Coordinates of C-alpha atoms in Angstrom, one line a residue:
Chain A
M1 CA 14.2 86.8 131.2
H2 CA 17.1 87.3 129.2
P3 CA 21.1 86.9 129.8
Y4 CA 21.2 90.7 129.6
K5 CA 19.0 91.1 132.7
T6 CA 21.6 89.6 135.1
L7 CA 24.8 91.2 133.6
P8 CA 26.8 93.6 135.7
D9 CA 27.2 97.3 135.2
H10 CA 30.5 97.2 133.2
C11 CA 28.6 95.2 130.4
F12 CA 26.3 98.2 130.0
W13 CA 27.4 101.4 127.9
R14 CA 25.4 103.9 129.8
Q15 CA 26.4 102.8 133.2
S16 CA 30.1 102.2 132.7
V17 CA 30.9 104.6 129.9
A18 CA 28.5 107.3 129.5
Q19 CA 27.3 108.2 132.7
P20 CA 30.4 108.2 135.2
P21 CA 32.4 111.4 135.0
F22 CA 35.0 110.4 132.0
S23 CA 38.3 110.5 134.6
E24 CA 36.3 107.7 136.4
V25 CA 35.4 105.5 133.6
D26 CA 37.0 102.2 134.4
P27 CA 37.1 99.4 131.8
V28 CA 39.4 97.0 133.7
V29 CA 36.9 94.4 135.4
R30 CA 39.1 91.6 136.7
P31 CA 42.8 91.5 136.6
K32 CA 44.4 88.0 135.9
F33 CA 47.2 88.3 138.4
R34 CA 48.3 91.0 140.7
I35 CA 51.6 92.5 140.8
S36 CA 53.5 92.6 144.5
R37 CA 56.2 95.5 145.3
H38 CA 58.6 92.6 145.1
D39 CA 58.2 91.4 141.8
R40 CA 60.6 92.7 139.2
V41 CA 58.7 94.5 136.4
A42 CA 60.3 95.0 132.9
T43 CA 59.1 96.9 130.0
A44 CA 59.5 97.5 126.7
G45 CA 57.6 98.9 123.6
S46 CA 56.6 102.0 121.7
C47 CA 56.7 105.5 122.9
F48 CA 53.4 105.3 125.2
A49 CA 55.6 102.4 127.1
Q50 CA 57.8 104.9 128.3
H51 CA 55.0 106.5 130.2
I52 CA 54.2 103.0 131.8
A53 CA 57.8 102.8 132.6
R54 CA 58.3 106.3 134.3
H55 CA 55.2 105.6 136.6
L56 CA 56.1 102.2 137.1
A57 CA 59.7 103.2 138.6
A58 CA 57.9 106.1 140.7
S59 CA 54.9 104.3 142.0
G60 CA 57.0 102.0 144.1
F61 CA 57.0 99.1 142.0
H62 CA 60.3 97.2 141.7
Y63 CA 61.0 98.3 138.4
L64 CA 63.6 96.1 136.8
V65 CA 66.6 98.0 135.1
T66 CA 69.4 95.9 134.1
E67 CA 71.2 98.4 132.2
T68 CA 71.8 101.2 134.7
P69 CA 74.1 104.6 134.1
H70 CA 77.3 104.1 136.1
P71 CA 77.7 106.8 138.9
V72 CA 80.7 108.4 137.3
V73 CA 78.4 109.9 134.8
S74 CA 75.0 110.2 136.9
S75 CA 75.7 114.1 136.4
C76 CA 74.9 114.2 132.6
D77 CA 72.0 113.6 130.8
V78 CA 71.9 109.8 130.7
T79 CA 68.4 109.4 129.9
A80 CA 69.6 111.0 126.3
Y81 CA 71.6 107.7 125.9
G82 CA 68.6 105.6 126.9
Y83 CA 69.3 104.8 130.3
G84 CA 66.3 104.4 132.5
V85 CA 63.8 104.9 129.5
F86 CA 63.1 101.2 129.4
T87 CA 64.6 98.0 131.3
A88 CA 67.7 98.0 129.2
R89 CA 68.8 100.4 126.4
Y90 CA 66.7 99.1 123.5
G91 CA 64.9 102.2 122.7
N92 CA 61.5 102.0 121.5
V93 CA 60.6 98.3 120.5
Y94 CA 57.6 99.2 118.2
T95 CA 56.4 95.9 116.8
P96 CA 56.4 92.3 118.1
R97 CA 58.6 91.3 115.4
Q98 CA 61.3 93.7 116.8
L99 CA 60.9 92.1 120.3
I100 CA 61.1 88.4 119.1
Q101 CA 64.3 89.3 117.1
L102 CA 65.9 91.8 119.9
L103 CA 65.6 88.3 122.1
R104 CA 67.1 86.1 119.6
R105 CA 69.8 88.4 118.9
A106 CA 70.6 89.1 122.6
Y107 CA 70.9 85.3 122.7
G108 CA 73.0 84.9 119.9
Q109 CA 70.1 83.1 118.1
F110 CA 69.9 85.9 114.9
V111 CA 72.7 87.8 113.6
P112 CA 71.4 90.2 111.2
V113 CA 73.4 90.9 108.1
D114 CA 72.9 94.6 108.8
D115 CA 75.7 94.9 111.4
A116 CA 76.3 98.8 111.7
W117 CA 75.6 101.8 109.9
L118 CA 78.7 104.0 109.2
R119 CA 78.3 107.7 108.8
A120 CA 80.4 110.0 106.7
D121 CA 82.0 111.1 109.8
G122 CA 83.3 107.8 111.0
R123 CA 80.7 107.3 113.7
L124 CA 78.4 104.3 113.7
I125 CA 74.8 103.8 114.0
D126 CA 73.0 100.9 115.3
P127 CA 70.4 100.1 113.0
F128 CA 68.3 98.4 115.8
R129 CA 68.3 101.3 118.2
P130 CA 69.7 104.3 115.7
Q131 CA 68.6 107.1 118.3
I132 CA 70.2 105.4 121.4
Q133 CA 73.0 107.5 121.5
P134 CA 72.9 111.4 120.3
N135 CA 75.5 111.3 118.2
G136 CA 75.8 107.5 117.4
F137 CA 79.0 105.3 118.7
A138 CA 82.2 107.1 118.4
S139 CA 83.9 103.9 117.5
A140 CA 83.7 100.5 116.0
G141 CA 85.2 99.3 119.1
E142 CA 83.1 100.9 121.4
Y143 CA 79.8 99.9 119.2
Q144 CA 80.7 96.2 119.5
A145 CA 81.4 96.5 123.2
D146 CA 78.4 98.3 124.0
R147 CA 76.2 95.8 122.1
R148 CA 77.9 93.0 124.1
Q149 CA 77.0 94.9 127.3
H150 CA 73.4 95.3 125.9
F151 CA 72.7 92.0 125.1
A152 CA 73.9 90.8 128.4
A153 CA 71.7 93.0 130.1
I154 CA 68.7 91.9 128.0
Q155 CA 69.7 88.5 129.1
R156 CA 69.6 89.3 132.9
A157 CA 66.2 91.0 132.2
V158 CA 64.7 88.0 130.7
S159 CA 65.9 85.7 133.4
S160 CA 65.2 87.7 136.6
L161 CA 61.8 89.3 135.5
D162 CA 58.6 88.5 137.4
V163 CA 56.3 90.8 135.2
F164 CA 56.6 92.0 131.7
V165 CA 54.9 94.9 130.6
F166 CA 54.9 95.0 126.5
T167 CA 53.1 97.9 124.9
L168 CA 52.3 97.1 121.1
G169 CA 52.7 100.3 119.2
L170 CA 52.8 99.3 115.1
T171 CA 52.0 97.1 112.7
E172 CA 53.8 99.1 109.9
T173 CA 57.4 98.3 109.7
W174 CA 60.6 98.1 107.2
V175 CA 62.6 94.8 107.0
S176 CA 65.6 93.9 105.3
R177 CA 65.1 91.9 102.1
V178 CA 68.1 89.7 102.9
D179 CA 67.3 88.1 106.3
G180 CA 64.0 89.9 107.4
A181 CA 65.5 91.8 110.4
A182 CA 62.7 94.5 111.3
Y183 CA 64.0 98.1 111.8
P184 CA 62.4 100.5 114.4
L185 CA 62.7 103.1 111.9
C186 CA 63.0 103.1 107.9
P187 CA 66.6 103.1 107.1
G188 CA 67.6 106.8 106.3
V189 CA 65.4 108.4 108.8
A190 CA 67.5 108.5 111.7
G191 CA 70.8 106.9 109.8
G192 CA 71.8 104.4 107.1
Q193 CA 70.5 104.7 103.7
F194 CA 67.3 103.5 102.3
H195 CA 67.7 101.1 99.4
E196 CA 64.7 99.8 97.7
A197 CA 66.5 96.9 96.6
R198 CA 67.5 96.0 100.4
H199 CA 64.7 97.1 102.6
A200 CA 61.1 96.3 102.3
F201 CA 58.0 97.6 103.6
V202 CA 55.7 95.3 105.9
N203 CA 52.2 96.0 107.3
L204 CA 51.8 93.2 109.7
S205 CA 48.5 91.0 109.8
V206 CA 46.7 89.8 112.7
S207 CA 48.3 86.7 112.7
E208 CA 51.6 87.9 112.0
V209 CA 51.5 89.9 115.2
V210 CA 50.0 86.9 117.3
A211 CA 52.7 84.7 116.1
D212 CA 55.4 87.2 116.8
T213 CA 54.0 88.0 120.4
E214 CA 53.5 84.6 121.2
A215 CA 57.0 83.7 120.1
A216 CA 58.3 86.5 122.1
I217 CA 56.4 85.5 125.3
D218 CA 57.5 81.7 124.8
F219 CA 61.0 82.8 124.4
I220 CA 60.8 84.4 127.7
R221 CA 59.0 81.7 129.4
T222 CA 61.5 79.4 128.3
V223 CA 64.4 81.1 129.8
N224 CA 62.2 81.9 132.9
P225 CA 59.0 80.0 133.3
K226 CA 57.4 82.1 136.1
A227 CA 57.3 84.8 134.1
R228 CA 54.1 86.9 133.6
V229 CA 53.2 89.3 131.0
I230 CA 51.0 92.4 130.4
L231 CA 50.2 93.3 127.0
T232 CA 48.7 96.8 126.2
V233 CA 48.2 98.5 123.0
S234 CA 49.5 102.4 122.4
P235 CA 47.0 104.7 122.0
V236 CA 49.3 107.0 120.1
P237 CA 48.6 107.3 116.3
L238 CA 50.9 106.7 113.5
V239 CA 52.9 109.8 112.6
A240 CA 53.0 108.6 108.9
T241 CA 51.8 105.8 107.0
A242 CA 53.8 104.0 104.1
E243 CA 50.7 103.0 102.9
D244 CA 49.0 104.8 100.0
R245 CA 45.8 106.0 101.9
S246 CA 44.9 108.3 104.7
V247 CA 47.2 108.1 108.1
L248 CA 43.7 108.1 109.7
V249 CA 42.8 104.9 108.0
S250 CA 46.1 103.4 108.5
T251 CA 46.0 104.1 111.9
T252 CA 42.8 102.3 112.7
Y253 CA 44.0 99.4 110.8
S254 CA 47.2 99.3 112.8
K255 CA 45.1 99.6 116.2
A256 CA 42.7 97.1 115.1
V257 CA 45.3 94.5 114.2
L258 CA 47.2 94.9 117.6
R259 CA 44.1 95.1 119.6
V260 CA 42.5 91.7 118.2
A261 CA 46.1 90.2 118.4
A262 CA 46.5 90.9 122.0
E263 CA 43.1 89.5 122.6
Q264 CA 44.1 86.5 121.0
V265 CA 47.2 85.9 122.8
S266 CA 45.9 86.9 126.2
S267 CA 42.8 84.6 125.9
G268 CA 43.2 81.4 127.4
R269 CA 46.5 82.1 129.1
D270 CA 46.4 82.7 132.5
Y271 CA 49.9 84.3 132.6
V272 CA 49.1 87.0 130.0
A273 CA 46.9 89.7 130.7
Y274 CA 45.5 92.5 128.6
F275 CA 45.4 96.1 130.1
P276 CA 43.2 98.4 128.3
S277 CA 45.1 101.6 128.0
Y278 CA 43.9 101.9 124.4
E279 CA 40.5 102.1 125.6
I280 CA 41.2 104.5 128.5
V281 CA 42.9 107.1 126.4
T282 CA 40.9 106.6 122.8
G283 CA 37.4 105.8 124.5
N284 CA 34.0 107.9 123.6
H285 CA 34.2 109.1 127.4
A286 CA 37.3 111.0 127.0
G287 CA 36.1 112.9 124.2
G288 CA 39.5 113.5 122.5
R289 CA 40.5 115.3 125.9
Y290 CA 43.2 112.9 126.4
F291 CA 45.0 114.0 123.4
A292 CA 47.6 117.2 123.2
S293 CA 46.9 119.8 120.5
D294 CA 48.9 117.7 118.2
L295 CA 45.9 115.1 118.3
R296 CA 48.7 112.3 118.8
S297 CA 50.5 113.0 122.0
V298 CA 48.8 111.8 125.3
T299 CA 48.3 114.0 127.7
P300 CA 49.6 113.7 131.5
E301 CA 46.2 113.4 132.6
G302 CA 45.5 110.7 130.1
V303 CA 48.5 108.8 131.3
A304 CA 47.4 109.4 135.0
H305 CA 44.1 108.0 134.0
V306 CA 45.8 104.9 133.0
M307 CA 48.4 104.6 135.7
R308 CA 45.5 105.2 138.2
L309 CA 43.7 102.0 137.1
F310 CA 46.7 100.1 136.4
M311 CA 47.7 100.6 139.9
R312 CA 44.1 100.1 141.1
H313 CA 44.0 96.8 139.7
Y314 CA 47.2 95.3 139.4
A315 CA 49.1 96.4 142.6
A316 CA 48.6 94.1 145.6
D317 CA 47.8 95.9 148.4
E318 CA 51.4 96.2 150.3
G319 CA 53.7 98.6 151.6
A320 CA 56.1 100.1 149.4
A321 CA 59.2 97.9 148.5
P322 CA 62.6 99.2 149.3
A323 CA 64.0 100.7 146.4
P324 CA 66.9 98.4 145.1
V325 CA 70.2 99.8 145.5
D326 CA 73.4 98.6 143.9
S327 CA 75.8 98.5 146.8
R328 CA 78.8 99.0 144.4
D329 CA 77.3 102.4 143.7
R330 CA 77.3 103.7 147.0
A331 CA 81.1 102.5 147.2
E332 CA 81.4 104.3 143.9
T333 CA 80.3 107.5 145.4
E334 CA 82.1 107.0 148.4
A335 CA 85.5 106.4 146.6
L336 CA 85.1 109.2 144.5
Q337 CA 84.2 111.5 147.4
Q338 CA 87.2 110.3 149.0
M339 CA 89.6 110.8 146.1
E340 CA 88.2 114.4 145.4
A341 CA 88.8 115.3 149.1
G342 CA 92.3 113.8 149.1
A343 CA 93.2 115.5 146.0
A344 CA 91.9 119.0 147.6
V345 CA 93.9 118.4 150.5
I346 CA 97.0 117.8 148.1
C347 CA 96.0 120.7 146.2
D348 CA 96.0 123.0 149.4
E349 CA 99.4 121.7 150.5
V350 CA 101.2 122.8 147.4
A351 CA 99.7 125.9 147.7
L352 CA 100.5 126.4 151.2
E353 CA 104.2 125.2 150.2
R354 CA 104.3 128.4 147.9
A355 CA 103.2 130.7 150.7
Chain B
M1 CA 105.7 147.4 132.4
N2 CA 108.2 144.5 131.8
L3 CA 110.4 143.9 134.4
N4 CA 113.0 142.8 132.5
A5 CA 113.0 143.6 128.8
E6 CA 115.1 140.5 127.4
R7 CA 112.5 138.0 129.1
P8 CA 109.2 138.4 128.2
V9 CA 106.7 138.7 130.7
V10 CA 103.8 135.6 130.9
V11 CA 100.9 135.9 133.3
A12 CA 99.9 132.6 134.8
I13 CA 96.4 132.0 136.1
G14 CA 95.0 128.9 137.6
N15 CA 95.0 126.3 140.2
S16 CA 97.6 124.5 142.1
H17 CA 99.1 123.2 138.9
I18 CA 100.5 126.7 138.8
N19 CA 103.1 125.8 141.3
A20 CA 105.5 123.8 139.0
V21 CA 106.0 126.7 136.9
L22 CA 106.2 129.2 139.9
T23 CA 109.0 127.4 141.3
A24 CA 110.6 126.7 138.0
S25 CA 110.4 130.5 137.3
K26 CA 112.8 131.5 139.8
A27 CA 115.8 129.9 138.4
A28 CA 117.7 132.7 136.5
D29 CA 118.4 130.8 133.3
V30 CA 114.4 130.4 132.8
P31 CA 113.5 132.2 129.7
V32 CA 110.1 133.9 130.7
Q33 CA 109.3 136.0 133.7
L34 CA 106.2 134.6 135.6
Q35 CA 103.5 136.6 137.1
C36 CA 100.8 134.2 138.8
L37 CA 97.3 134.9 139.7
Q38 CA 96.7 131.6 141.9
F39 CA 93.3 130.1 143.0
L40 CA 94.4 129.1 146.8
T41 CA 92.7 126.6 149.1
A42 CA 90.2 123.9 148.9
A43 CA 87.4 126.0 148.3
Y44 CA 89.6 128.3 146.0
A45 CA 88.6 131.3 147.7
P46 CA 88.0 133.8 147.3
Y47 CA 87.7 133.9 143.8
W48 CA 84.4 131.9 143.2
R49 CA 80.7 132.4 143.7
T50 CA 78.3 129.8 143.2
E51 CA 74.8 130.8 141.4
D52 CA 72.2 127.9 140.9
G53 CA 74.8 125.3 141.7
V54 CA 77.4 126.5 139.2
R55 CA 80.6 128.0 140.6
R56 CA 81.8 130.9 138.5
P57 CA 84.8 133.1 138.9
N58 CA 83.5 136.1 140.8
R59 CA 84.1 140.0 140.3
Q60 CA 87.3 140.3 142.6
Y61 CA 89.1 137.4 140.7
L62 CA 88.1 139.4 137.2
A63 CA 89.6 142.6 138.8
H64 CA 92.6 141.0 140.1
A65 CA 93.0 139.5 136.6
H66 CA 92.8 142.8 135.1
D67 CA 95.0 144.8 137.3
L68 CA 97.8 142.2 137.0
I69 CA 97.5 142.2 133.4
E70 CA 97.5 145.9 133.0
R71 CA 100.5 146.0 135.5
A72 CA 102.6 143.2 134.0
K73 CA 102.0 143.7 130.2
P74 CA 102.3 140.4 129.6
V75 CA 103.1 138.9 126.0
A76 CA 100.8 136.2 126.8
I77 CA 98.7 134.5 129.4
I78 CA 99.1 130.8 130.3
C79 CA 96.6 129.2 132.2
F80 CA 96.0 126.2 134.3
A81 CA 92.6 125.5 134.4
A82 CA 92.4 121.6 134.5
S83 CA 90.2 119.8 136.7
N84 CA 91.4 116.8 138.8
L85 CA 88.8 114.7 137.0
S86 CA 91.4 112.1 135.7
F87 CA 93.1 111.9 139.2
D88 CA 89.7 111.6 141.2
V89 CA 88.1 108.9 138.9
G90 CA 91.2 107.4 137.1
S91 CA 93.6 106.5 140.1
V92 CA 91.9 103.6 141.7
K93 CA 90.0 100.7 140.4
R94 CA 86.3 101.4 140.3
P95 CA 84.0 99.8 143.1
R96 CA 82.1 99.3 140.0
P97 CA 84.4 98.6 137.4
F98 CA 83.7 100.5 134.0
D99 CA 85.7 101.6 131.2
F100 CA 85.2 103.2 127.7
V101 CA 86.9 103.1 124.2
L102 CA 88.9 106.1 123.3
P103 CA 88.2 106.5 119.4
S104 CA 91.7 107.7 118.9
R105 CA 93.0 104.8 120.9
Q106 CA 90.9 101.6 120.3
D107 CA 94.1 99.5 120.9
L108 CA 94.0 100.3 124.3
P109 CA 92.6 97.3 126.1
L110 CA 89.3 97.5 128.0
Y111 CA 89.9 96.3 131.9
A112 CA 86.1 95.9 132.9
D113 CA 83.2 94.7 131.3
E114 CA 81.1 97.6 131.5
I115 CA 81.3 100.1 128.8
I116 CA 80.4 103.9 129.4
P117 CA 79.7 105.7 126.1
H118 CA 82.5 107.6 125.4
D119 CA 80.6 110.7 124.3
L120 CA 78.8 110.4 127.7
M121 CA 82.5 110.6 129.5
M122 CA 83.4 113.5 127.7
E123 CA 80.2 115.2 128.5
R124 CA 81.2 114.5 132.0
A125 CA 84.7 115.9 131.5
L126 CA 83.9 118.8 129.5
A127 CA 81.7 119.9 132.5
A128 CA 84.6 119.7 134.6
E129 CA 87.1 121.5 132.5
R130 CA 84.6 124.2 131.5
E131 CA 84.2 125.2 135.1
W132 CA 87.9 125.9 135.3
G133 CA 87.9 127.1 131.6
Q134 CA 86.2 129.9 132.9
L135 CA 89.5 131.1 134.4
M136 CA 90.5 132.4 130.7
A137 CA 87.8 134.7 130.6
P138 CA 89.9 137.9 131.1
A139 CA 92.2 137.3 128.2
M140 CA 92.2 141.2 127.3
G141 CA 93.0 140.3 123.4
L142 CA 96.2 138.5 124.7
P143 CA 97.4 135.1 123.2
V144 CA 96.3 132.4 126.0
W145 CA 97.4 129.0 126.1
S146 CA 95.5 126.2 128.5
V147 CA 98.3 124.2 129.8
C148 CA 97.3 120.2 129.8
P149 CA 97.3 118.6 133.3
P150 CA 100.3 116.6 134.2
A151 CA 100.1 112.5 132.9
P152 CA 99.1 109.9 135.6
I153 CA 102.2 109.3 137.5
V154 CA 104.2 106.0 137.0
S155 CA 103.7 104.6 140.3
F156 CA 102.1 105.9 143.6
D157 CA 104.6 103.8 145.7
P158 CA 107.1 106.6 146.6
F159 CA 104.3 108.8 147.6
L160 CA 102.5 106.5 149.5
P161 CA 103.9 107.0 152.9
K162 CA 103.1 110.4 153.2
M163 CA 100.0 110.5 151.1
V164 CA 96.9 111.9 152.9
H165 CA 94.6 109.6 154.4
Q166 CA 91.7 109.7 152.2
I167 CA 93.8 108.7 149.1
K168 CA 95.9 106.1 151.2
N169 CA 92.9 104.3 152.3
T170 CA 90.9 104.4 148.9
I171 CA 94.0 102.8 147.3
A172 CA 94.5 100.4 150.1
V173 CA 90.9 99.2 149.6
Y174 CA 90.4 99.2 145.9
G175 CA 94.1 99.5 144.6
V176 CA 95.7 101.4 141.8
A177 CA 93.7 101.2 138.4
P178 CA 95.5 99.8 135.7
D179 CA 98.0 101.9 133.9
T180 CA 96.1 102.0 130.7
F181 CA 93.1 103.1 132.4
R182 CA 94.8 105.8 134.0
R183 CA 96.2 106.8 130.9
K184 CA 92.8 106.8 129.0
M185 CA 91.3 108.9 131.7
W186 CA 94.0 111.3 131.2
L187 CA 93.7 111.2 127.6
L188 CA 90.3 111.9 127.7
Q189 CA 90.6 114.8 130.2
T190 CA 93.3 116.2 127.6
E191 CA 91.2 116.4 124.9
A192 CA 88.4 117.7 127.2
N193 CA 90.8 120.6 128.1
R194 CA 91.8 121.0 124.7
R195 CA 88.3 121.3 123.4
V196 CA 87.6 123.9 126.4
A197 CA 90.5 125.9 125.2
Q198 CA 89.2 126.2 122.1
E199 CA 85.8 127.3 122.8
F200 CA 87.7 130.1 125.1
G201 CA 89.8 131.2 122.0
A202 CA 92.8 129.9 123.7
A203 CA 95.5 127.3 122.3
F204 CA 96.2 124.1 124.1
L205 CA 99.5 123.4 125.2
G206 CA 100.2 119.7 125.7
A207 CA 102.4 117.9 128.4
P208 CA 106.2 118.2 127.6
P209 CA 107.0 114.9 125.8
E210 CA 109.8 114.4 128.0
T211 CA 107.3 113.9 131.1
V212 CA 105.3 111.1 129.2
N213 CA 106.8 107.7 128.9
D214 CA 106.0 105.3 126.2
A215 CA 103.2 103.9 128.6
G216 CA 101.6 107.4 128.9
L217 CA 102.7 107.8 132.3
R218 CA 104.9 110.5 134.2
P219 CA 108.1 109.5 135.5
I220 CA 108.7 110.2 139.2
D221 CA 111.5 112.7 138.1
Y222 CA 108.7 115.1 137.3
A223 CA 106.4 114.4 140.0
H224 CA 106.2 116.9 143.2
D225 CA 103.2 114.4 144.2
P226 CA 100.9 111.9 142.3
L227 CA 99.0 115.0 141.1
H228 CA 101.2 117.9 140.4
G229 CA 104.4 118.5 138.4
N230 CA 107.5 119.5 140.2
T231 CA 109.9 122.3 139.5
A232 CA 111.8 120.2 136.6
Y233 CA 108.3 119.6 135.0
G234 CA 107.3 123.3 135.4
R235 CA 110.6 124.1 133.8
L236 CA 109.7 122.3 130.8
V237 CA 106.5 123.9 130.4
L238 CA 108.2 127.2 130.6
Q239 CA 110.5 126.1 128.0
Q240 CA 107.7 125.2 125.7
I241 CA 106.0 128.5 126.2
A242 CA 109.6 130.1 125.5
K243 CA 109.9 128.4 122.1
I244 CA 106.7 129.4 121.3
I245 CA 106.9 133.3 122.0
E246 CA 110.5 133.1 120.1
G247 CA 108.7 131.5 117.1
E248 CA 111.1 128.2 117.5
D249 CA 108.2 126.0 117.6
S250 CA 106.3 126.3 114.5
H251 CA 104.0 123.9 115.3
A252 CA 102.4 125.4 118.3
P253 CA 99.6 128.0 118.1
L254 CA 99.9 131.5 118.9

């Protein structure tokens, strides 16, 4: 007799990974908690987190969005302006350092020296969400007003969320040498200019990722003690590395660090769970089939596998919650329809006068 | 063939905003002769077809426009191709209040906490103006001016008693929007109208300066109703056009 004799199937590679059809492999053993259809679920993270956000919104969960597009522009491509991609319009948050700084900025506890990047055409780029608008901000007035509104939306999200799903994406990041502000993209890539003297490359260690992630979770729970957190690691490889080595080696380092950090942060905290989306997509069972031809993008089948298991293990077995509706939006639509109808009548009357 | 060699013929194409110049053109001292092709009724029958959810002028419109231009031999075309966007959206306080910052007028105050990106508002306005801008298609090589929609009315009060119930009720429920917001919506639409005119190779004709007061609003003297200009308004538009034709207005594009 030895300890392995009594272990369940999920502890054995052959039974749980090699034997089942690849699309049935399920590495989730027991979730720490369940999400009811009434729990407000917020998301943030890297590109892969966008998939999670989309599926959560479509799956009957109460997906929390605190920065919604106004109905007057609902016919436009509001996604291009970052609406609905995540809970608020923060764009991709690749590192936990970005996350904790975003929270501190939203609550006025951190004001980076790098305020805005002015383009030659007079438009402004937000250094901390450089792609949030296709063409930047049209004016300084708009930039400041929009940021105030964005921070208020983050505060509403933090105080009202029940579950926060955060996808750890990268360890490599660029920071300001002045105050340590972490940029989502290297300055100069999507706005601004890169200056060796002002910008520094940082490749976060396990202890740094743990510290930043814990700080972010503590921040959220200080405001909202009931908040629960699900950490995931993005399976998407680095598009490029700033280290002088193979991007493949850097990807392995980065994912290993994030995975270890997620383990350390979730261990011993009943309100922090780790969900193995990374393993589901990159595991040997998938044989690379969950990556598209660029060997980076996760295929819809891969995303579906992840979300199937997420729903199976984390969704409480309840009926669908009614989709939250902003009563003002209904009134908006009605008021606009009334004005359009009234204007049409006036136009008719003018035409009839002529006749 | 011109009906009167001394007064140049201008063809006006467009929606109900044409009426201001049409009524004004009947006066003997008006410096241009006007021939009109107007889109009538709420559905703007019979000149629209809808394809893939998009309204486009139909063949009948194009044929009528070509016939009219052939017959009238105008020196230019003026197009009243503005949507009602600034009126529909800008007139009443929004149930979900919002505002936006005009890059050219950052001094105008914000009346709501919710800010919609200017570019997104412009996208919305351009979509509305582009639909009507299609009326400029049959230009046939002639100079075309796109006429700016009238500025928002200085006050709804004189018109409220006889106002259609949809508008009267909506104003009663929500109240008239702040003047600066109405002005901003109009300036936004005006800019969209100008850009669309440019896309169609047309020049943009701004509102006659007399019809916009210091607050950016239209005095009652130039209002047929809260949306449309009256005969006095139309007269000023025709005078603008006549000046451009005669070359007196060196700033105006032709």
